[in-house]
Amino acid sequence: MDGVIFDLDGTLWDATEPAYEALIRIEEKEGTEITSREKFMGLIGKPMDEIARAALLGMEPDKKKKAFEDFYELELALIRQGGSFLFPNLVETLEELKEDFPLFIVSNCQEGYIETFLEVHGLAYLFQDFLSWGASPQPKGDNILLIMKNHGLKSPVYVGDTRGDELASLHAGIPYYHIELGFGQAEAPIARINDHRQLVDIFKKRLSDE
């Protein structure tokens, strides 16, 4: 085991409130159908182009593109104002994991979102690199493979919170660990995590067993 790659939303933090508020404000401004909270929760973790197809319905493509650019900008601004939170025991877990493994983030978010997460919570020192869908618009599994290639990783693991994360791990051919605190389900993860502190013992044991 030579690295830990994390998803972001539902895995490391919850930024649902500012994100949903940003979408509602833009939909109200554009006069489109308001996305329900239930529908929005089902979109979390999906690539940004899928989210764009599911929200701001009825808009012309060019107007919709501009509206989503406004949404991305407003979302990051609202996150900087507050409303996001880290999961319990996260920072100490990451600090301990970093002693043994390089840490990375691969997320389906827009460019600037991971940077805002690191900035708002002061966590840039913990991660060696990150990759978003916005910077590399391809399936998450391919972006995991790209991070692996860029850093010479042969046997990393992926930590996420949705079935999509599990499928991305399968595509990349690496083990998947599922955070139960997040937004989705998994079918057959290596382990189900209810407290991030569990990752320390699990990964140290995996390392010692190799």
Coordinates of C-alpha atoms in Angstrom, one line a residue:
M1 CA 0.0 0.0 0.0
D2 CA 1.6 3.2 -1.2
G3 CA -1.0 5.9 -0.9
V4 CA -4.5 6.9 0.1
I5 CA -6.8 8.7 -2.3
F6 CA -10.0 10.3 -1.0
D7 CA -13.2 11.5 -2.4
L8 CA -14.3 14.9 -1.0
D9 CA -18.0 15.5 -0.5
G10 CA -19.5 13.1 2.0
T11 CA -16.0 11.6 2.6
L12 CA -14.0 14.5 4.1
W13 CA -16.6 17.2 4.6
D14 CA -20.2 18.2 4.2
A15 CA -20.8 21.4 2.2
T16 CA -24.4 20.6 1.4
E17 CA -26.0 23.8 2.8
P18 CA -23.9 26.4 0.9
A19 CA -24.1 24.4 -2.2
Y20 CA -27.8 23.9 -2.2
E21 CA -28.4 27.6 -1.2
A22 CA -26.2 28.6 -4.2
L23 CA -28.3 26.5 -6.6
I24 CA -31.6 27.8 -5.3
R25 CA -30.5 31.4 -5.6
I26 CA -29.5 30.8 -9.2
E27 CA -32.7 29.0 -10.1
E28 CA -34.8 31.7 -8.5
K29 CA -32.8 34.3 -10.5
E30 CA -33.3 32.4 -13.8
G31 CA -36.9 31.6 -13.0
T32 CA -36.5 27.9 -13.6
E33 CA -38.0 25.0 -11.7
I34 CA -36.6 24.8 -8.1
T35 CA -34.6 21.6 -7.5
S36 CA -35.9 19.8 -4.4
R37 CA -33.4 19.1 -1.6
E38 CA -34.0 15.3 -2.1
K39 CA -33.1 15.5 -5.8
F40 CA -30.1 17.7 -5.0
M41 CA -28.8 15.2 -2.4
G42 CA -29.0 12.5 -5.1
L43 CA -26.8 14.6 -7.4
I44 CA -24.0 15.0 -4.9
G45 CA -20.8 13.3 -6.0
K46 CA -21.8 13.1 -9.7
P47 CA -19.8 14.8 -12.4
M48 CA -20.6 18.4 -12.9
D49 CA -22.0 17.8 -16.4
E50 CA -24.6 15.4 -15.0
I51 CA -25.6 17.9 -12.4
A52 CA -26.0 20.5 -15.1
R53 CA -28.3 18.3 -17.1
A54 CA -30.5 17.6 -14.0
A55 CA -30.9 21.2 -12.7
L56 CA -31.8 24.6 -14.3
L57 CA -34.3 22.7 -16.5
G58 CA -35.7 24.4 -19.6
M59 CA -32.9 26.8 -20.2
E60 CA -31.1 27.2 -23.6
P61 CA -27.7 25.5 -23.6
D62 CA -25.7 28.8 -23.8
K63 CA -27.7 30.4 -21.0
K64 CA -27.5 27.3 -18.9
K65 CA -23.7 27.2 -19.2
K66 CA -23.5 30.8 -18.0
A67 CA -25.9 30.1 -15.2
F68 CA -23.8 27.2 -14.0
E69 CA -20.7 29.3 -14.1
D70 CA -22.5 31.7 -11.8
F71 CA -23.6 28.8 -9.6
Y72 CA -20.0 27.6 -9.2
E73 CA -18.8 31.1 -8.3
L74 CA -21.6 31.7 -5.8
E75 CA -21.1 28.2 -4.3
L76 CA -17.5 28.8 -3.5
A77 CA -18.2 32.3 -2.2
L78 CA -20.9 30.9 0.2
I79 CA -18.5 28.1 1.3
R80 CA -15.9 30.7 2.2
Q81 CA -18.5 32.5 4.3
G82 CA -19.2 29.3 6.3
G83 CA -21.7 26.5 6.5
S84 CA -19.4 23.6 5.6
F85 CA -18.0 21.2 8.2
L86 CA -15.4 18.5 8.5
F87 CA -16.4 15.1 9.8
P88 CA -15.4 14.3 13.4
N89 CA -11.8 13.1 14.0
L90 CA -10.9 13.9 10.4
V91 CA -7.8 16.2 10.9
E92 CA -6.1 14.0 13.5
T93 CA -6.8 10.9 11.3
L94 CA -5.3 12.6 8.2
E95 CA -2.3 13.8 10.2
E96 CA -1.6 10.3 11.4
L97 CA -2.1 8.7 8.0
K98 CA 0.3 11.2 6.5
E99 CA 3.1 9.8 8.6
D100 CA 2.9 6.5 6.6
F101 CA 1.2 7.4 3.3
P102 CA 1.0 10.2 0.8
L103 CA -2.6 11.5 0.7
F104 CA -4.5 12.6 -2.4
I105 CA -8.0 13.8 -3.4
V106 CA -9.9 12.9 -6.6
S107 CA -13.4 14.4 -6.8
N108 CA -16.0 15.0 -9.5
C109 CA -16.3 18.7 -8.5
Q110 CA -15.6 21.8 -10.5
E111 CA -12.1 23.3 -10.6
G112 CA -11.5 25.5 -7.5
Y113 CA -13.7 23.4 -5.2
I114 CA -10.9 21.3 -3.7
E115 CA -8.7 24.4 -3.4
T116 CA -11.5 26.1 -1.5
F117 CA -11.9 23.1 0.8
L118 CA -8.2 23.2 1.6
E119 CA -8.2 26.9 2.0
V120 CA -11.2 27.2 4.2
H121 CA -10.1 24.5 6.6
G122 CA -6.4 25.0 6.4
L123 CA -5.6 21.4 5.2
A124 CA -3.3 22.0 2.2
Y125 CA -0.3 20.7 4.2
L126 CA -1.9 17.2 4.4
F127 CA -2.3 16.4 0.7
Q128 CA 0.4 15.8 -1.8
D129 CA -1.9 16.4 -4.8
F130 CA -5.5 16.5 -6.0
L131 CA -7.5 16.3 -9.2
S132 CA -11.0 17.5 -9.9
W133 CA -13.4 16.7 -12.8
G134 CA -13.2 20.4 -13.7
A135 CA -9.5 20.2 -14.3
S136 CA -9.7 16.8 -15.9
P137 CA -13.2 16.2 -17.3
Q138 CA -13.2 12.4 -17.5
P139 CA -14.7 9.6 -15.4
K140 CA -13.5 9.5 -11.8
G141 CA -11.9 6.1 -12.3
D142 CA -9.7 7.5 -15.1
N143 CA -8.7 10.4 -12.8
I144 CA -7.8 8.0 -10.1
L145 CA -5.6 6.2 -12.6
L146 CA -4.1 9.6 -13.7
I147 CA -3.1 10.5 -10.1
M148 CA -1.6 7.0 -9.8
K149 CA 0.4 7.5 -13.0
N150 CA 1.5 11.0 -12.1
H151 CA 2.8 9.9 -8.7
G152 CA 4.0 6.4 -9.5
L153 CA 1.5 4.7 -7.2
K154 CA 1.3 1.0 -7.6
S155 CA -1.0 -0.1 -4.8
P156 CA -3.1 2.8 -3.3
V157 CA -6.6 2.6 -1.9
Y158 CA -9.6 4.8 -2.5
V159 CA -11.9 6.1 0.3
G160 CA -15.4 7.4 -0.7
D161 CA -19.0 7.4 0.2
T162 CA -21.1 6.4 -2.9
R163 CA -21.6 3.5 -5.2
G164 CA -20.1 5.7 -7.9
D165 CA -16.9 5.9 -5.8
E166 CA -16.9 2.1 -5.5
L167 CA -17.3 1.7 -9.2
A168 CA -14.5 4.2 -9.9
S169 CA -12.2 2.1 -7.6
L170 CA -13.1 -1.0 -9.4
H171 CA -12.3 0.7 -12.7
A172 CA -8.9 1.7 -11.4
G173 CA -8.3 -1.7 -9.9
I174 CA -7.7 -0.6 -6.3
P175 CA -9.4 -1.4 -3.0
Y176 CA -12.4 0.6 -1.9
Y177 CA -13.2 1.7 1.7
H178 CA -16.7 3.2 2.3
I179 CA -17.5 6.1 4.6
E180 CA -20.9 5.4 6.1
L181 CA -21.3 9.1 7.2
G182 CA -21.7 10.2 3.6
F183 CA -24.4 10.4 0.9
G184 CA -24.6 7.0 -0.7
Q185 CA -24.3 3.2 -0.4
A186 CA -21.8 0.6 -1.5
E187 CA -22.2 -3.0 -2.4
A188 CA -19.0 -4.7 -1.5
P189 CA -16.4 -2.4 0.0
I190 CA -13.3 -3.8 1.8
A191 CA -14.6 -2.1 5.0
R192 CA -17.4 0.2 6.1
I193 CA -16.2 3.1 8.1
N194 CA -18.3 4.8 10.8
D195 CA -15.5 6.9 12.4
H196 CA -12.5 8.2 10.4
R197 CA -10.2 7.0 13.2
Q198 CA -10.9 3.4 12.0
L199 CA -8.8 4.2 8.9
V200 CA -5.6 4.5 10.9
D201 CA -5.7 1.0 12.3
I202 CA -7.1 -0.6 9.2
F203 CA -4.4 0.9 6.9
K204 CA -1.5 0.4 9.3
K205 CA -2.6 -3.3 9.5
R206 CA -2.8 -3.5 5.8
L207 CA 0.7 -2.1 5.5
S208 CA 2.1 -4.5 8.0
D209 CA 0.5 -7.5 6.4
E210 CA 2.1 -6.7 3.0

